[in-house]
Every structure is written in structure tokens, then in C-alpha cells.
Amino acid sequence: MDKHVFSASSPYINRDLSWIEFNYRVLEEANEDMNPLLERVKFLAIASNNLDEFMSVRVAETIDRMNAGIDKEDFSGLNPFELYEQLMVRSSQMLREMYETYQGLMSELSDQGMTLITDYDHLDKEQQQEVDHYYREIIFPVLTPMAVDQSRPFPLIHSLELYISVLLQKADGEDQHDPYFVLIQIPSILPRFFPLSKRDKNGNTVFILLEKIIEKHLDSLFGGYTPMCMHCFRITRNADLSLNEEEADDLLDEIEKQLHSRRRGAPIRLEVEAGFHPYPMAILKSELEVDDICYVKGGPLHLGFLMSFASSIKDKQHLRYPAIKPAYPKEFLHVDDLFSVIRKRDVLVHHPYESFDAVHDFIEQAVADPDVLAIKMTMYRVSVHSAIVQALVTAAQEGKQVTVIVELKARFDEAKNIQWAKVLEKAGCHVVYGLIGLKTHAKIMLVVRREGDKLKRYVHVGTGNYNDSTAALYTDIGLFTSNTIVGEDASALFNEVTGYSSLYDWKTFSVAPNDLKPKLIQLIEREMEFAKQGKQARIIVKMNSLSHKDMIDKLYEASEAGVKIDLIIRGVCCLRPGLEKWSENINVISIVDRFLEHSRVFYFHNDGNFDVYLSSADWMTRNLTRRVELMCPIYDPSLKVTFLNMLELNLQDNVKARKLLSSGKYVHIENDLPKLRSQFEQINISTWKK
């Protein structure tokens, strides 16, 4: 495209800075009065956990580039050193705002009858006795003080675990020795907080933090020594795995080894309580080889515990979102044979508004049906207690051919996926770990059934993982189809991943890393041609992230050509809308609300004969070039209209939608239209199909 002159900034927003703005939108929800109080507490926990992962992955990568002396600018115009400086400023600001939010939420919780105590001495005698008993019976047996001296070297400090630093002196006071230094890991196996049975004088339920209980009982751990001071700290380490897949004899074994090495990753961030004693600080800085210290004040370290805290409160339903009961897809209601329905028509299911039970029932029927010969599926992230995995185990044990592509490199789910892979292999499933150098991120299930003297393929393809837990929290789309050509493509996809196959001439699918990006560019260019002919041209894209420069440039070209473009991007967006000549026809919104917007849906007007696709892929470099991703067209005209209505509903949101400005800032949408909250509107629709 022609290069226009920009007066000040790059036409692109840096990916990591855009992510920080996304996490600010999450944090804003923790301060939003229209959200129920306990849901706001959860939003704060999410923002805290998000920041932890960001530091351990994205900031860690930036530090690696700095340490390697790389000063090359990214396409947004920032080199690693400039980027790191901006990230530290913004993340520090965010952390301060998190603790301001925390203090406000704690005050409101107290007003609602819940008090989190941070000082044992604020408890009355009866409450102290209950805490003392809990300490003796539950906490004390699992504590392990770790002294640091000449004979006992500094221990391994686990990433994102909470530790207590303790300075001791001899109780007799005669020893002139430097203070004795001890570390205690806060047991992560125990809840971070303890609820007392007795309420306080105001009738409030009282909770006390685990570290505060330990602090009060330090004497029990150090006979003959007197604790001088105690402070909490934690370290964030580089969590990226360094895999050499080409030379790995066994990918599963190699990843297991790398998971152990993750515990020893380079320190990225040291968080300490305000007022941390300089003596242990000097030791920590020396041993951990970290210079940048994050002093936290206004609350306890690691606010992620607030998720379990909010979930533990059972008697305050008015402080939560009203429970919803997902509708069972009407096409499958009062039907014993799901295959008979899918033979006649395609079926769309919109989670969490419609039940994930439909997916469970589909696979359960496949397992129980003697005419089903084979089941094949991809597995990226599944729940801890996965009914789908158990169904696959049963199918294999009953003699069906079961093939599962398990992605062992799904970040932070590696250990769980290794566990499931072993369970599936033990049951007799054919387990494949994907292709070297690529993550298998496509979401697809194939069932092969004998019908008369022929074989019939039934396919489920979706935008989200086969995970019943996240299906209740994420908005995703699933398609059930028996379309013959889709079935042929599904078989070809599994053959490519599990065996050796030359590049396949896809009939319906577009598959990354080879075909998806060219197909998307072709679809965009088709809209550009219509615009140049003076015809209506429009693109609507809904996904999690947009950061691939080539795709952004192509959208800029389409905007210049007159194509109207609406982007519904929940998270990272490196495109700047509203730039003269570049992106005047591009509108970008982000919706952050009760459910995590996770669907990937693409609409192209196509001169009125519009095309709609669902996909597993965001438009990021990793998705389009380093992953096996899938895009599937919707053929049923009524379902295409349903998709368009869903997208238009998102675009009409003027409650939880925020508009991206060319500056990179997001602002709430303000207009004179009736207030519309798209997720709540979707909840109010008993079924989303018209």
C-alpha cells in the first residue's frame, strides 16, 4: 500500500501496550458499580492473574531480546529497550490502581457483612482461639522453614508462589551474629484465607489471611530464637519453554523436562511488601539476581486469591450475576438420535447461552452407537474432570478407532495435557502430539458412522476448546454438520496432522499455516473490488486479537478502497482506526462483560450474497504462521443470517462496548439510542436462532 506521512506516531499500536489497555478494561469492570460486588471482586482477581501471565511471558520475551542485545524496532516503531520502559511504567501504574480498587472493594464488602482481617490482634479472644486451633491442626504440620547460611544454600524459589522472609536473633540476645535468615513458603495447598465461625460485633463474617496467621505463630517454628521481622514476597520467572522439537526423541518426555526447568526460569519481577527490611532485601537481590523491585502497598501480595474468595461466599447471591440456565439447542430437544437431526440440517450452538451438553451428548451417542467406527478430535485445553476424555476412553475400550491430537504445548496446560495423553494412550486411543514446530489449535471432532453399505461423516467444528468449564464462561460457537464435502475436508485434516500427506486441495476449509492467510486476503480483496465498482462492500470481523501486520495492512487498503469495516476485538488490536486516508472506514470496539468474548467469526458482504465463517484463529502472526488453525464456512442461509444478527447485536452494544480511538485509547460508547448490553440481551433470548 502507499505509505502516507504520519506527523507523530506509527500507524500501528504495539501489541504489548495494547494488551495492557485490554487489562485496564478488565480492571475498569472491577470498579463498575453496575456489576454486582462479588463479580467486581472476581474482575480484580482476573486482572491480577492476567498481569502475572503477561509478565512471565511477554515481558520475559522483551527482557530476553534486551539481554541478547537486539535493538531492532518492531512494526510499531519500538525497540525492546523502549518497549520495556513503557511496559514497566504502565504495569506499575496498573498495579497501583489494582490496590486502590482492592481497598475500595474491601470497604464495600465490609458494608455487606464480610470483613477480611489482616491483623490477628483485631480478633476477639474466642476468634483467636479458633485461629490458634486451625494453625496447630492444619497449618503447622505443612510448614517448612528453610534457613539460609553457610551450610544451607539459598533454596529454589518457585515462580508466583508466596513466601515469607523472616529475620531471627537468639532469644538470649547475647549472640552478636548477623541476623539469622529464614524463608517459609506459604502452603499453596491451603486456602489463602480462613473463615471464622464467629461473626464480629457488627455481625460480619470474618476472614483472616493465611500469612497473617503464620506471622502471629512464628515463635512455634523457631524455639530459642526471636523473630525480628517478617515480610512477604514472591518472584515471577520466565515461563516460556525452550523446545528443540527437531532433536527431541519423545516430545512428551521433552516437555515434561522443560516443565521442571520452568521452575528455574530467569527472574522477571520481584514483588515485596512495602517496608521490606533492607537485610533480607539485599540477600534476595543477590541470590535472585534481580534489580527491579516492585513494592506493593495497600493490600496483600497477589490479588488473584480473590477469585476463590468470592467463589467461597455462598450466602450472598444478590451480590452475584443471576444464574443462567443455558438452553438446550431446540433442534436437539426431545430427540434421542442426534445423528438423525444433523443428517437433515446443520446445527449451530452458541455457548454459554446454549448448553455445552449438546457436545457431550454428541460424543456420548457416538460412543454408544455400534455403527460408529471411528472418532477423531483435537484437544488443546480440556477441563480437569473431562467427561469428553472419559467418553473417548470408553470408546477405545469398546473397540472403536479413537484418534486424539493432543497439543502438549498449550501454555500453562502442558502438565494437564500430558496427564490426559497418558490416560488416553493407556486406554488404547491413538494419541498424536501434532506437527513439529506447530501448535494444533484447530477445534474439530469427526465421527465416522456406518449407514447401510456406506460410511457417513459427522463433524463438529468450533471456535472454542472442548472444555465444559470454560464453555460456561466463554462465548463460543459450535457447528454440527454432516455436509459431505466438510466431512471429506475433516478426514484430510486429520490425515495431514497424524500421517504424511502432500498439501491438500481444500474444498471448504481454510487451514493455517499454508492456506488460511491467503484465503482471508482473497476475501478482503474481493470486497475491495466491489467497493471500487461502487457497490456496497462490508467486512465484520469478531475475534480476540489482531496483531498480524500483513492483515492490518490489507484492512488499511480495504478501508482506502471504500470498504466499511467493523472489528469486534476483545483484546489486542494493533490497528489504529480513524486515521486519515488509512482507516477512516474502520470502526473497532471491544466488549468486556460477564462472559469472556472468545468467538472468531468473519463476515464478508460479497455483493449481497454474504459469506460467514467460524474459525479457531485470531489474526495474529502465531495463529496464521505457526499453528494448525481452521476456518469453516457456514452454508445454511438461515444460519448465516443468525450469525449476522449476532454480530450486529455486538455492534449495537452501548453499555459494555468500548470504542478504540486512533490514539490507542478506549472510551465507552455514548449515543442517544436505548441502552443495549449485548450479552444480557443474548441471555434474554431463549434461543438465539430465528
XYZ file of C-alpha atoms in Angstrom:
690
model
C 0.000 0.000 0.000
C 1.068 3.593 -0.477
C 2.943 4.990 2.504
C 1.342 8.093 3.938
C 3.179 10.514 6.168
C 2.352 10.434 9.858
C 3.070 13.515 11.874
C 3.942 11.863 15.163
C 3.269 8.232 15.769
C 3.320 4.919 13.951
C 0.150 3.756 12.188
C 0.379 0.653 14.357
C -0.181 0.120 18.075
C 2.363 -2.032 19.864
C 0.958 -5.443 20.701
C 2.052 -5.493 24.344
C 0.936 -1.949 25.051
C -2.414 -2.829 23.503
C -2.648 -5.803 25.847
C -2.112 -3.534 28.850
C -5.010 -1.403 27.653
C -7.128 -4.553 27.483
C -6.270 -5.440 31.074
C -7.211 -1.903 32.066
C -10.661 -2.601 30.608
C -10.870 -5.678 32.820
C -9.811 -3.590 35.808
C -12.451 -0.992 34.949
C -15.084 -3.711 35.363
C -13.873 -4.188 38.950
C -14.755 -0.537 39.540
C -18.043 -0.566 37.643
C -20.980 -0.072 40.010
C -23.459 -1.732 37.644
C -21.626 -5.028 38.195
C -22.564 -6.993 41.344
C -19.991 -6.617 44.103
C -18.651 -10.182 44.166
C -18.364 -10.137 40.366
C -16.290 -6.969 40.672
C -14.031 -8.797 43.116
C -13.587 -11.532 40.509
C -12.719 -8.985 37.816
C -9.939 -7.673 40.056
C -8.631 -11.218 40.506
C -8.701 -11.744 36.733
C -6.771 -8.515 36.137
C -4.164 -9.614 38.695
C -3.763 -13.086 37.186
C -3.632 -11.618 33.683
C -0.782 -9.342 34.711
C 1.130 -12.274 36.208
C 0.937 -14.203 32.940
C 1.824 -11.120 30.920
C 4.954 -10.540 32.986
C 6.041 -14.168 32.818
C 5.606 -14.448 29.059
C 5.506 -11.164 27.157
C 7.729 -9.041 29.403
C 10.064 -12.025 29.771
C 10.407 -12.186 25.997
C 11.220 -8.475 25.842
C 13.898 -8.911 28.519
C 15.362 -11.843 26.569
C 15.650 -9.634 23.499
C 17.306 -6.901 25.529
C 19.783 -9.354 27.039
C 20.601 -10.600 23.557
C 21.411 -7.028 22.522
C 18.609 -6.892 19.958
C 17.664 -3.283 19.306
C 15.599 -3.798 16.151
C 12.288 -1.932 16.128
C 9.038 -3.844 15.794
C 6.496 -2.699 13.220
C 5.004 -0.254 15.749
C 8.359 1.564 15.850
C 9.603 0.473 19.306
C 12.805 -1.386 20.074
C 12.912 -3.780 23.080
C 14.526 -1.192 25.361
C 11.912 1.471 24.600
C 9.130 -1.061 24.896
C 10.369 -2.377 28.247
C 10.481 1.121 29.693
C 6.900 1.823 28.630
C 5.685 -1.563 29.853
C 7.183 -1.011 33.291
C 5.611 2.419 33.612
C 2.158 1.225 32.558
C 2.237 -2.032 34.536
C 3.387 -0.208 37.678
C 0.570 2.268 37.254
C -1.867 -0.601 36.767
C -0.643 -2.320 39.929
C -1.198 0.844 41.949
C -4.713 1.149 40.593
C -5.384 -2.506 41.402
C -4.623 -1.870 45.063
C -6.720 1.284 45.106
C -9.528 -0.847 43.705
C -8.825 -3.522 46.311
C -9.194 -1.056 49.164
C -12.479 0.209 47.788
C -13.838 -3.312 47.333
C -12.819 -4.348 50.847
C -14.723 -1.376 52.238
C -17.818 -2.318 50.256
C -17.525 -5.962 51.294
C -17.408 -4.880 54.917
C -20.581 -2.869 54.369
C -22.145 -6.055 53.002
C -21.182 -8.170 56.014
C -17.785 -9.600 55.008
C -14.557 -8.454 56.626
C -11.076 -9.584 55.615
C -8.798 -9.176 58.637
C -5.106 -8.519 58.159
C -4.213 -8.270 61.849
C -4.651 -11.181 64.277
C -4.832 -8.750 67.192
C -8.079 -7.344 65.816
C -9.804 -10.632 66.650
C -11.515 -11.204 69.967
C -10.358 -13.948 72.330
C -12.789 -16.587 71.074
C -11.871 -15.905 67.449
C -8.163 -16.056 68.284
C -8.673 -19.443 69.891
C -10.320 -20.734 66.703
C -7.442 -19.400 64.603
C -4.884 -20.915 67.012
C -6.564 -24.297 66.683
C -6.576 -24.062 62.875
C -2.894 -23.198 62.922
C -1.921 -26.119 65.186
C -4.026 -28.722 63.385
C -3.847 -27.666 59.740
C -1.141 -25.087 59.021
C 1.775 -26.007 61.273
C 2.153 -29.614 60.018
C 2.747 -28.464 56.411
C 5.124 -25.561 57.080
C 8.819 -25.995 56.281
C 11.188 -23.228 57.439
C 14.268 -23.050 55.203
C 17.302 -21.485 56.887
C 19.906 -19.809 54.698
C 23.506 -19.953 55.943
C 26.913 -21.348 55.006
C 25.782 -24.957 55.296
C 22.314 -24.480 53.824
C 22.293 -22.769 50.448
C 19.580 -20.485 49.182
C 16.602 -22.666 48.140
C 14.748 -22.690 44.843
C 12.050 -20.019 44.897
C 9.090 -21.129 42.814
C 7.530 -18.706 40.388
C 4.370 -16.905 41.548
C 4.339 -18.683 44.924
C 4.070 -16.638 48.089
C 6.984 -16.713 50.566
C 7.710 -15.223 53.967
C 11.118 -13.749 54.735
C 11.959 -13.946 58.451
C 14.865 -12.398 60.380
C 15.742 -14.026 63.716
C 18.010 -13.331 66.637
C 18.958 -15.519 69.572
C 16.357 -15.279 72.323
C 19.036 -14.604 74.962
C 20.215 -11.570 72.987
C 23.882 -12.382 73.610
C 24.735 -13.560 70.125
C 26.497 -10.850 68.087
C 25.921 -12.868 64.915
C 24.279 -11.167 61.927
C 20.537 -11.783 61.911
C 19.530 -15.331 61.002
C 17.649 -15.507 57.724
C 14.842 -17.988 57.077
C 12.349 -18.496 54.258
C 8.914 -20.064 54.578
C 6.768 -20.955 51.594
C 3.093 -20.214 52.177
C 1.425 -23.604 51.514
C -0.429 -23.232 48.230
C -2.323 -26.408 49.055
C -4.221 -24.458 51.722
C -6.768 -21.685 51.104
C -5.232 -18.212 51.242
C -7.866 -17.157 53.781
C -9.598 -18.735 56.758
C -13.294 -18.032 57.522
C -14.089 -17.824 61.225
C -17.268 -19.337 62.568
C -17.920 -16.444 64.965
C -19.010 -13.125 63.490
C -17.629 -9.813 64.680
C -19.524 -7.290 66.800
C -21.162 -5.834 63.681
C -22.445 -9.235 62.628
C -19.945 -9.534 59.779
C -18.424 -12.806 58.625
C -14.697 -12.575 59.363
C -11.864 -13.920 57.224
C -8.145 -13.772 58.028
C -5.270 -14.184 55.595
C -3.130 -17.304 55.857
C 0.142 -15.371 56.045
C -1.171 -13.305 58.932
C -1.938 -16.472 60.876
C 1.582 -17.740 60.248
C 3.098 -14.403 61.190
C 1.394 -14.479 64.588
C 2.644 -18.012 65.294
C 6.264 -17.708 64.151
C 7.519 -18.470 67.653
C 6.256 -22.035 67.272
C 8.699 -22.594 64.405
C 11.862 -21.185 65.985
C 12.489 -22.342 69.538
C 15.265 -20.323 71.182
C 15.074 -17.564 68.560
C 13.083 -14.354 68.443
C 11.579 -13.172 65.138
C 12.711 -9.610 64.404
C 10.565 -9.013 61.343
C 8.529 -10.841 58.737
C 7.657 -9.777 55.200
C 6.042 -11.497 52.222
C 7.490 -11.632 48.734
C 7.139 -13.561 45.503
C 9.079 -13.892 42.282
C 7.839 -14.046 38.711
C 10.002 -16.156 36.417
C 10.260 -16.531 32.660
C 7.610 -19.151 31.858
C 8.420 -19.747 28.202
C 9.521 -23.260 27.285
C 12.604 -23.650 25.090
C 11.860 -26.715 22.995
C 14.078 -28.279 20.361
C 11.377 -30.352 18.713
C 13.599 -31.429 15.827
C 16.039 -33.212 18.131
C 13.555 -34.451 20.728
C 13.252 -38.248 20.631
C 9.997 -38.107 22.592
C 8.079 -34.822 22.633
C 6.104 -35.780 25.743
C 9.290 -36.541 27.703
C 10.937 -33.372 26.437
C 8.045 -31.162 27.543
C 7.971 -32.847 30.943
C 11.650 -31.938 31.330
C 11.003 -28.369 30.236
C 8.177 -28.017 32.757
C 10.697 -28.758 35.507
C 13.082 -26.177 34.062
C 10.289 -23.566 34.043
C 10.592 -23.552 37.834
C 14.144 -22.255 37.368
C 13.366 -19.672 34.699
C 15.107 -16.331 34.892
C 13.513 -13.947 37.427
C 11.440 -11.234 35.785
C 9.820 -9.430 38.709
C 10.281 -9.378 42.491
C 7.243 -8.213 44.444
C 7.674 -7.334 48.105
C 5.551 -5.773 50.793
C 6.146 -2.105 51.469
C 8.635 -1.599 54.310
C 10.600 -4.743 53.456
C 13.692 -4.949 55.692
C 16.924 -3.999 53.843
C 18.921 -7.006 55.165
C 16.775 -9.750 53.578
C 16.237 -7.486 50.566
C 19.966 -7.457 49.893
C 20.041 -11.261 50.086
C 17.079 -11.664 47.736
C 18.514 -9.259 45.180
C 21.865 -11.047 45.243
C 20.545 -14.605 45.121
C 17.782 -13.977 42.611
C 19.909 -11.598 40.511
C 17.105 -9.114 40.129
C 17.414 -5.332 40.340
C 13.886 -4.097 39.670
C 11.823 -4.360 42.835
C 8.062 -3.871 42.928
C 6.979 -2.540 46.328
C 3.324 -3.324 46.972
C 1.267 -1.346 49.425
C -2.422 -1.103 50.137
C -3.106 -4.821 50.350
C -1.651 -8.356 50.320
C 0.587 -9.662 47.587
C -1.112 -11.436 44.711
C -4.734 -10.439 44.470
C -5.545 -13.497 42.387
C -6.741 -15.228 45.557
C -9.836 -13.036 45.395
C -11.289 -15.384 42.774
C -11.545 -18.274 45.220
C -12.503 -15.828 47.980
C -15.503 -14.545 46.035
C -16.477 -18.072 44.977
C -16.360 -19.316 48.576
C -19.140 -16.968 49.708
C -22.357 -18.914 49.295
C -24.988 -16.799 51.047
C -24.791 -13.548 49.079
C -26.482 -14.388 45.801
C -27.723 -10.807 45.424
C -24.055 -9.793 45.063
C -23.588 -12.032 42.005
C -24.917 -12.133 38.484
C -28.226 -14.002 38.394
C -27.617 -17.629 37.496
C -28.478 -18.580 33.937
C -29.546 -21.972 32.711
C -28.213 -22.486 29.204
C -30.919 -23.523 26.781
C -30.560 -26.936 25.189
C -30.458 -26.430 21.398
C -34.048 -26.573 20.179
C -33.049 -28.732 17.189
C -31.994 -31.494 19.593
C -34.852 -31.176 22.071
C -36.982 -34.316 22.526
C -34.705 -36.185 20.125
C -32.968 -39.437 21.010
C -30.858 -39.621 17.860
C -28.724 -36.505 17.263
C -27.322 -38.030 14.076
C -30.813 -38.083 12.549
C -31.063 -34.322 13.095
C -27.608 -33.497 11.767
C -28.264 -35.633 8.675
C -31.090 -33.274 7.754
C -29.585 -29.890 8.607
C -26.636 -28.066 10.099
C -26.989 -27.029 13.740
C -25.289 -24.097 15.439
C -24.802 -23.903 19.200
C -23.895 -20.625 20.911
C -22.184 -21.104 24.274
C -22.773 -20.291 27.100
C -26.282 -19.195 26.129
C -26.849 -22.684 24.766
C -25.681 -25.736 26.619
C -22.365 -27.497 26.086
C -24.306 -30.656 26.952
C -25.070 -30.912 23.241
C -21.383 -31.596 22.571
C -21.264 -34.136 25.400
C -24.399 -35.854 24.094
C -22.983 -35.957 20.563
C -19.868 -37.804 21.657
C -21.734 -39.992 24.163
C -24.081 -41.120 21.398
C -21.102 -41.814 19.153
C -19.550 -43.957 21.886
C -22.752 -45.941 22.491
C -23.668 -46.405 18.809
C -22.434 -49.782 17.454
C -22.459 -48.356 13.929
C -19.883 -45.698 14.806
C -16.495 -46.991 13.702
C -14.150 -44.094 14.447
C -13.923 -40.902 16.485
C -11.232 -38.314 15.835
C -10.750 -34.997 17.604
C -8.299 -32.287 18.578
C -7.578 -31.446 22.200
C -5.998 -28.118 23.158
C -7.375 -27.260 26.612
C -9.783 -29.534 28.469
C -11.204 -29.365 31.963
C -9.675 -31.096 34.978
C -12.524 -33.609 35.098
C -13.264 -34.020 31.423
C -16.345 -36.043 30.501
C -15.189 -35.960 26.888
C -11.897 -37.664 27.738
C -13.748 -40.313 29.731
C -16.049 -40.904 26.759
C -13.056 -41.354 24.462
C -11.543 -43.846 26.889
C -14.790 -45.860 26.867
C -14.945 -45.756 23.072
C -11.415 -47.130 22.755
C -12.068 -49.830 25.323
C -15.127 -50.913 23.331
C -13.040 -51.348 20.197
C -13.748 -48.161 18.290
C -10.877 -46.479 16.497
C -10.151 -43.343 18.526
C -7.595 -40.781 17.409
C -6.825 -37.741 19.527
C -4.448 -34.938 18.578
C -3.291 -33.677 21.975
C -1.465 -30.346 21.925
C 1.225 -30.749 24.566
C 2.488 -27.192 24.058
C -0.716 -25.399 25.187
C 0.904 -22.860 27.519
C 0.281 -23.495 31.242
C -1.829 -26.547 30.371
C 1.152 -28.709 29.403
C 1.112 -30.824 32.561
C -2.644 -31.463 32.379
C -2.458 -32.390 28.700
C 0.421 -34.768 29.367
C -1.699 -36.439 32.024
C -4.661 -36.819 29.680
C -2.425 -38.076 26.864
C -1.173 -40.875 29.102
C -4.729 -41.776 30.156
C -5.868 -41.923 26.529
C -2.881 -43.970 25.394
C -3.370 -46.426 28.241
C -6.993 -46.919 27.157
C -5.921 -47.758 23.621
C -6.503 -44.454 21.873
C -4.174 -43.411 19.088
C -2.627 -40.244 20.538
C -0.727 -37.835 18.289
C 1.165 -34.792 19.531
C 0.796 -32.696 16.400
C 3.365 -31.429 13.934
C 6.920 -30.355 14.701
C 7.189 -26.601 15.028
C 3.416 -26.039 15.021
C 0.736 -25.957 17.679
C -2.517 -27.659 16.759
C -5.123 -25.089 17.766
C -7.981 -26.146 15.447
C -11.185 -27.256 17.226
C -12.721 -30.188 15.389
C -14.316 -33.574 16.037
C -15.066 -36.194 13.380
C -17.365 -39.202 13.834
C -17.403 -41.898 11.130
C -20.590 -43.975 11.111
C -21.665 -46.982 9.040
C -25.047 -46.383 7.428
C -26.170 -49.241 5.185
C -23.361 -50.069 2.791
C -21.784 -46.590 3.090
C -19.870 -44.550 5.639
C -21.225 -41.203 6.788
C -19.143 -38.463 8.404
C -20.472 -36.205 11.159
C -18.396 -33.176 12.089
C -18.335 -30.706 14.946
C -16.149 -27.647 14.411
C -15.935 -24.734 16.822
C -14.275 -21.531 17.916
C -13.505 -22.740 21.449
C -11.906 -25.637 23.259
C -13.590 -28.894 24.205
C -13.751 -27.731 27.800
C -17.026 -27.818 29.706
C -15.693 -25.436 32.371
C -14.756 -22.607 30.014
C -17.864 -23.263 27.894
C -19.867 -21.830 30.809
C -17.707 -18.694 30.915
C -16.621 -18.024 27.313
C -18.777 -17.061 24.340
C -18.090 -19.566 21.581
C -19.774 -21.053 18.530
C -20.010 -24.712 17.538
C -21.281 -26.155 14.247
C -22.650 -29.684 13.807
C -22.802 -30.810 10.184
C -22.938 -33.898 8.002
C -22.077 -31.944 4.851
C -20.233 -34.414 2.639
C -17.523 -32.002 1.495
C -16.924 -30.723 5.027
C -16.559 -34.346 6.118
C -14.015 -35.026 3.388
C -12.003 -31.988 4.425
C -12.183 -33.096 8.065
C -10.739 -36.501 7.178
C -7.999 -34.851 5.150
C -7.114 -32.535 8.034
C -6.649 -35.416 10.449
C -4.623 -37.318 7.850
C -2.306 -34.345 7.386
C -1.656 -33.997 11.111
C -1.417 -37.686 12.035
C 0.400 -39.017 8.970
C 2.243 -37.995 5.841
C 0.251 -36.188 3.199
C 1.005 -33.758 0.419
C -0.703 -30.386 0.549
C -4.414 -30.964 0.191
C -6.718 -29.036 -2.111
C -9.271 -27.951 0.474
C -12.860 -27.854 -0.748
C -14.392 -25.962 2.196
C -11.792 -25.484 4.930
C -9.009 -22.951 5.031
C -6.164 -24.265 7.175
C -3.182 -22.441 8.627
C -0.270 -22.168 8.270
C -0.489 -22.562 4.466
C -3.984 -21.664 3.308
C -5.811 -19.525 5.857
C -3.978 -16.235 5.414
C -4.163 -16.298 1.581
C -7.879 -17.107 1.786
C -8.545 -14.183 4.137
C -6.613 -11.820 1.884
C -8.579 -13.084 -1.115
C -11.870 -12.418 0.686
C -10.782 -8.904 1.654
C -9.626 -8.151 -1.879
C -12.979 -9.319 -3.242
C -14.717 -6.712 -1.067
C -12.246 -4.113 -2.335
C -13.222 -4.894 -5.923
C -16.899 -4.429 -5.121
C -16.116 -1.096 -3.454
C -14.138 0.071 -6.482
C -17.157 -0.775 -8.644
C -19.284 1.498 -6.473
C -21.115 -1.397 -4.855
C -21.768 -1.918 -1.190
C -18.777 -3.571 0.469
C -18.570 -4.550 4.103
C -16.478 -6.708 6.427
C -17.273 -7.619 10.032
C -14.618 -9.493 11.991
C -15.049 -10.728 15.541
C -12.068 -12.261 17.320
C -9.787 -11.989 20.327
C -6.746 -10.278 18.841
C -5.487 -8.526 15.717
C -1.720 -8.119 15.518
C -0.540 -9.539 12.170
C 0.946 -6.643 10.209
C 0.063 -8.077 6.799
C -3.583 -8.449 7.768
C -3.682 -4.950 9.250
C -2.153 -3.510 6.073
C -4.726 -5.343 3.980
C -7.532 -3.898 6.100
C -5.997 -0.437 5.648
C -6.024 -0.984 1.876
C -9.645 -2.107 2.021
C -10.589 0.969 4.028
C -8.880 3.201 1.469
C -10.829 1.414 -1.256
C -14.102 2.292 0.491
C -14.913 -0.970 2.277
C -16.807 -0.418 5.522
C -15.080 -2.464 8.214
C -16.294 -3.244 11.728
C -13.873 -5.019 14.034
C -15.064 -6.552 17.317
C -11.727 -7.246 19.003
C -11.841 -8.131 22.685
C -8.126 -7.910 23.436
C -5.051 -6.850 21.492
C -5.594 -4.630 18.460
C -2.534 -3.183 16.705
C -4.617 -1.380 14.061
C -5.354 2.314 14.537
C -8.851 3.235 13.341
C -9.869 6.683 12.171
C -6.561 7.678 10.557
C -6.985 9.972 7.597
C -6.734 8.050 4.312
C -5.640 4.874 6.098
C -8.501 3.737 8.289
C -11.327 6.250 8.029
C -13.765 3.434 7.238
C -12.684 1.183 10.112
C -14.514 1.005 13.428
C -13.066 -1.024 16.329
C -14.892 -1.962 19.501
C -14.046 -4.178 22.467
C -16.644 -5.853 24.673
C -15.628 -6.821 28.212
C -18.541 -8.140 30.239
C -19.809 -11.071 32.267
C -18.545 -13.678 29.781
C -15.196 -13.725 28.016
C -15.809 -12.900 24.363
C -13.979 -15.730 22.586
C -15.753 -16.384 19.258
C -13.940 -15.951 15.968
C -16.488 -15.078 13.293
C -15.822 -13.443 9.905
C -18.450 -11.815 7.665
C -17.935 -10.660 4.051
C -20.822 -8.912 2.259
C -19.959 -10.364 -1.189
C -22.294 -8.094 -3.151
C -25.271 -9.198 -1.045
C -24.552 -12.948 -1.240
C -22.741 -12.725 2.047
C -20.305 -15.323 3.354
C -19.817 -16.185 7.006
C -17.040 -18.249 8.556
C -16.260 -19.526 12.017
C -12.668 -20.136 12.972
C -10.255 -21.125 15.701
C -7.819 -18.420 14.625
C -7.206 -14.858 15.648
C -5.356 -12.688 13.137
C -2.019 -12.897 14.909
C 1.329 -13.960 13.493
C 1.411 -17.083 15.652
C -2.076 -18.172 14.535
C -1.597 -17.658 10.828
C 2.002 -18.877 10.514
C 2.898 -21.143 13.437
C -0.284 -23.066 14.212
C -2.669 -25.534 12.664
C -5.819 -23.417 12.582
C -9.121 -23.955 10.870
C -11.705 -21.714 9.196
C -15.005 -23.285 8.150
C -17.762 -21.665 6.037
C -21.417 -21.630 7.041
C -23.595 -22.857 4.182
C -27.120 -22.807 5.593
C -28.676 -19.421 4.592
C -30.731 -19.163 7.785
C -27.667 -19.818 9.929
C -25.750 -17.144 8.051
C -28.491 -14.662 8.938
C -28.255 -15.821 12.543
C -24.538 -15.070 12.510
C -25.086 -11.614 11.049
C -27.725 -10.832 13.680
C -25.305 -11.867 16.411
C -22.581 -9.600 15.040
C -24.976 -6.676 14.649
C -26.095 -7.166 18.250
C -22.489 -6.782 19.380
C -22.098 -3.650 17.282
C -25.206 -2.113 18.880
C -23.834 -2.581 22.412
C -23.613 0.829 24.093
C -23.199 -0.385 27.672
C -20.165 -2.686 27.742
C -18.642 -1.923 24.358
C -15.700 0.456 24.219
C -14.552 2.206 21.067
C -10.878 2.299 20.097
C -9.612 5.769 19.193
C -6.704 6.381 16.851
C -4.625 7.380 19.895
C -4.866 3.800 21.193
C -7.232 4.804 23.983
C -10.580 3.067 24.533
C -13.692 5.031 25.522
C -17.222 3.963 26.389
C -19.677 4.328 23.541
C -22.126 7.136 24.143
C -25.138 7.725 21.932
C -28.829 8.556 22.187
C -30.006 5.031 21.393
C -31.722 2.881 24.032
C -29.207 1.140 26.263
C -28.291 -2.280 24.930
C -25.967 -4.718 26.682
C -25.350 -7.394 24.078
C -24.518 -10.284 26.406
C -27.545 -9.616 28.592
C -29.709 -9.247 25.507
C -28.449 -12.638 24.373
C -29.273 -14.135 27.769
C -32.824 -12.824 27.417
C -33.266 -14.688 24.155
C -34.385 -18.228 24.972
C -32.703 -19.397 21.798
C -30.604 -17.269 19.504
C -31.854 -18.898 16.321
C -34.550 -17.024 14.406
